[in-house]
Amino acid sequence: MTQPLYQQIADEYQRIIHSGALKRGDRFPSIRHIMQTQQVSMSTAVQACHVLEDWGLLRAKARAGYFVEDVQAHKQTTSPSAASTATTHPTELPEDWAKRYDGLHQLISQWLAEAEQKPVHIDFMTAVASPSLYPTAQLNRAATSVLRRHPEILTTFARRYGHPKLRAVLARRCAERGMPLEGKAITITHGCIEALNLALRAVCSKGDVVAVESPTFYGVLQALEAQGLQPLEIPTSAEHGISLDALEMALDTQQPPVRAVICMPTLHNPLGCSMSDANKQALVALCKRYQVPLIEDDIYAQTGPEQALGKPAKAWDSDGSVIYCSSLNKVLAPGMRLGWMAAGKWQARVEMLKYSQSRYIDELNQLTAASFMESQAYDRYLLRFQAHLQQLRHCAAQAIERSFGTQVQVIYPSGGMMLWLRLPDDASALELSKRALEQGVLTAPGPMFSSKPRMAHFLRLSYGAVSEAQIENGIRILAQLLPQCRIHATLAKTA
Amino acid sequence: MTQPLYQQIADEYQRIIHSGALKRGDRFPSIRHIMQTQQVSMSTAVQACHVLEDWGLLRAKARAGYFVEDVQAHKQTTSPSAASTATTHPTELPEDWAKRYDGLHQLISQWLAEAEQKPVHIDFMTAVASPSLYPTAQLNRAATSVLRRHPEILTTFARRYGHPKLRAVLARRCAERGMPLEGKAITITHGCIEALNLALRAVCSKGDVVAVESPTFYGVLQALEAQGLQPLEIPTSAEHGISLDALEMALDTQQPPVRAVICMPTLHNPLGCSMSDANKQALVALCKRYQVPLIEDDIYAQTGPEQALGKPAKAWDSDGSVIYCSSLNKVLAPGMRLGWMAAGKWQARVEMLKYSQSRYIDELNQLTAASFMESQAYDRYLLRFQAHLQQLRHCAAQAIERSFGTQVQVIYPSGGMMLWLRLPDDASALELSKRALEQGVLTAPGPMFSSKPRMAHFLRLSYGAVSEAQIENGIRILAQLLPQCRIHATLAKTA
């Protein structure tokens, strides 16, 4: 559950370098020195140096060891100041270098960019699990074996729309979940987010209205705005998911009409709820009746026990009008960036859009994933993975109760890797997130999950990528900051 | 220059299976049998079987050997008939299952889709080189070493915008070409096509006019149409590249105004020409004067000798208004799908668009490429690669002269992997391409390279992915078909 040792050591030296104790050009401690002072093996010391090298903090010189590199170069940049010095003649950059997030959902983009510029010690925002929870060693072995069996895989043009082996494995896994598909009905994409973008591009044009849940995944809101589409927020409850009554009214009366519905019926992000099978079926029927495509985002499905979550809505799709989108990023390997979709009757269109936008997906990752997923080891791994997540979820819920008491309400979902916290009504989640970020604790404030001024006192906490100690610690920091982020506190201060 | 042995054997068995001599469910010849009849080593026989397995033509059964699989399942599908059977209830699919390429440049999309449905023996369309021309073994070793050094790379969330090591190596390689950049000014993308798409999304809105060369790369025309942008074709010659006079007039007078210029100043696709350094400089100055961003596509730059090609136009960019796009697909490893861009003052915007569209790039490929490209082995490889391409180019030019004589004019470029053929004025390149495809020879007909009814008697031949024998053979087939594809022939037939 904790970070690997070499990573901890790398973190420690990163802090030392950032503190200024080691400066650019300084000779870095030798491997032997690290082994002795940290009491670790040579391979751990070497690996820690590799990590620092990758971060751009160290540079190896042949036969002379490691030297400290430019510390600033390490920071990944979207910061205007950093990036502006990056062009050939930075001084001439215009004042409005920005214009940068026009039409890209300013609030979301700004928060993402801000988060990148600050040092983060506890990441409650990134919704993935730590490498130790994924089948890291097994995937490594699979990748090495794929490279041996397919020696030209890196230098051969990839097949369109995905490798047949991965498509076949995914189809079989879908069938097991009650959603029969053929491999060739599946298109491999760059993550679920590309799938969602392609689905929207395939069925909508600029200006169209798209029904979304409220709250909804901020990535959907950003993608909609970036494509010039209008979100129509449909009330969604943590008990039942999207309100079918409200959706029906919208489909019936909305002008301009709703062109697509985008929905997470299973393990909703951020609410964590899953609709009942009956409601999923009703949702599909409703969209079909109004001939509006349903875009289903099923990315968290396998992070919880199947019996609790039910089937995907796509299982009730009788005419190919549900566009199903998912990914292996959450459930198998965030580093592979493999997404996929079953676009039904829009498949040819989606695939040509994919071709025009980003062509094909490289095949090494695809075959690596396929060869692991076709084995029973995958099933065993999934159960372990779900149990680990549940343990972390439990730990987070307990920490919240301990630190916040009754001030915060939280719904306990059957899967996934996030909790949706309802703070006191007069609390500002944005203010809390900002103050927490100053202390190195990154969260996702509620307003990111709506295009309206809603969700101001909600907060999303992802617990997959942090240790139990970090959960405890981070939540304590949040609870300590909360009193300063309540309107009555602000009023009292100004009074 | 020829295909590896296991691939040849796999091809041969593919033909046998397609011929019907081996049917679904049949036991496939044993490894021993293949070794004996083909006179090859066990590893070659095994590898051939793996290829067939990947194609979906064979299925391994434990302790029983290989069996022939469903032959139809092998074909990668965008064909309506194939894909329509792919959804859960295919029979209910609507007649207009198509609508599929509306707004996606019908002619280009149709040709791409058609080409997928036919068996291709000689591929003159895909503009990459064969694996044997790339540093296949070196990249494999590098990838294995990256997996060993970074055991959690597949299961760790990737960094935004690219791994710092690859960004640094690319920046250094740019500096060597006279275009100083910092690593953090570079954004890693899914191929050059994603870079071009992002550049257009960053600077244009639906309906905007974008100046393009005429002819231009069909991928640009498709991307423009898919984004709802209007191409304005600027005359472009095989001697000097884009006409700066015509471009200036367009920038000066065009209504609605030109919002961006997209250009390939070096080794233009399909013309093969490179602008002089003076003209590149003038192009940058012209765009700057009219405050119109210049999107530079430099994907073929390193496929020819540097001294003949000059610097990128971006080298003269003084205020970050050139968006430079390139890729490692042509020059290093088509299977890795790594592209990159230096978006100047639009960098933050481009990166947020990239985030909203497809998030990050997996890091295994990035580190693999970086570790090879930072070595001098890369320089040595590049020279060999360019020499190989030149040899193939020479071979293709000779074959054209032998088979076509004076009927066809062709310009001999200083690099790249394609020739642009001017057929007789009354010839239809589309007709020729269609007839050739029936015989398994795939080419790119001229009309794909324009949005107007132009280029009807031009043909693009890519020679990188074929053997010398295939070049000879394929060009002979084209020459034999030409007489049937001339208007006077058609007229004579109907008379």
Short mmCIF file of N, CA and C in Angstrom, two decimals, chain B residues 91 174 184 215 250 254 336 361 405 426-427 433:
data_model
loop_
_atom_site.label_atom_id
_atom_site.label_comp_id
_atom_site.label_asym_id
_atom_site.label_seq_id
_atom_site.Cartn_x
_atom_site.Cartn_y
_atom_site.Cartn_z
N THR B 91 -29.56 -6.92 -37.27
CA THR B 91 -30.61 -6.83 -38.28
C THR B 91 -31.36 -5.51 -38.24
N CYS B 174 16.65 19.19 -32.23
CA CYS B 174 16.19 20.39 -32.95
C CYS B 174 17.30 21.44 -33.01
N LYS B 184 10.98 21.85 -22.45
CA LYS B 184 9.63 22.11 -21.95
C LYS B 184 8.77 22.89 -22.95
N PRO B 215 -1.22 20.68 -54.40
CA PRO B 215 -1.88 19.68 -53.56
C PRO B 215 -1.35 19.71 -52.13
N ALA B 250 -3.83 36.16 -50.77
CA ALA B 250 -4.92 35.57 -49.97
C ALA B 250 -4.98 36.19 -48.58
N GLN B 254 -8.53 37.94 -48.79
CA GLN B 254 -9.53 36.88 -48.62
C GLN B 254 -10.60 37.26 -47.60
N MET B 336 5.42 2.91 -32.80
CA MET B 336 5.38 3.60 -31.51
C MET B 336 4.38 4.74 -31.49
N ILE B 361 0.47 10.59 -22.97
CA ILE B 361 1.05 9.53 -23.80
C ILE B 361 1.76 8.54 -22.87
N GLY B 405 7.86 4.76 -69.69
CA GLY B 405 8.54 5.57 -70.71
C GLY B 405 8.26 7.04 -70.50
N ASP B 426 -5.12 13.04 -70.05
CA ASP B 426 -6.46 12.45 -70.17
C ASP B 426 -6.60 11.18 -69.34
N ALA B 427 -5.66 10.93 -68.45
CA ALA B 427 -5.75 9.73 -67.62
C ALA B 427 -6.50 10.03 -66.32
N SER B 433 -6.24 3.76 -59.91
CA SER B 433 -6.07 3.26 -58.54
C SER B 433 -7.08 2.16 -58.23
#
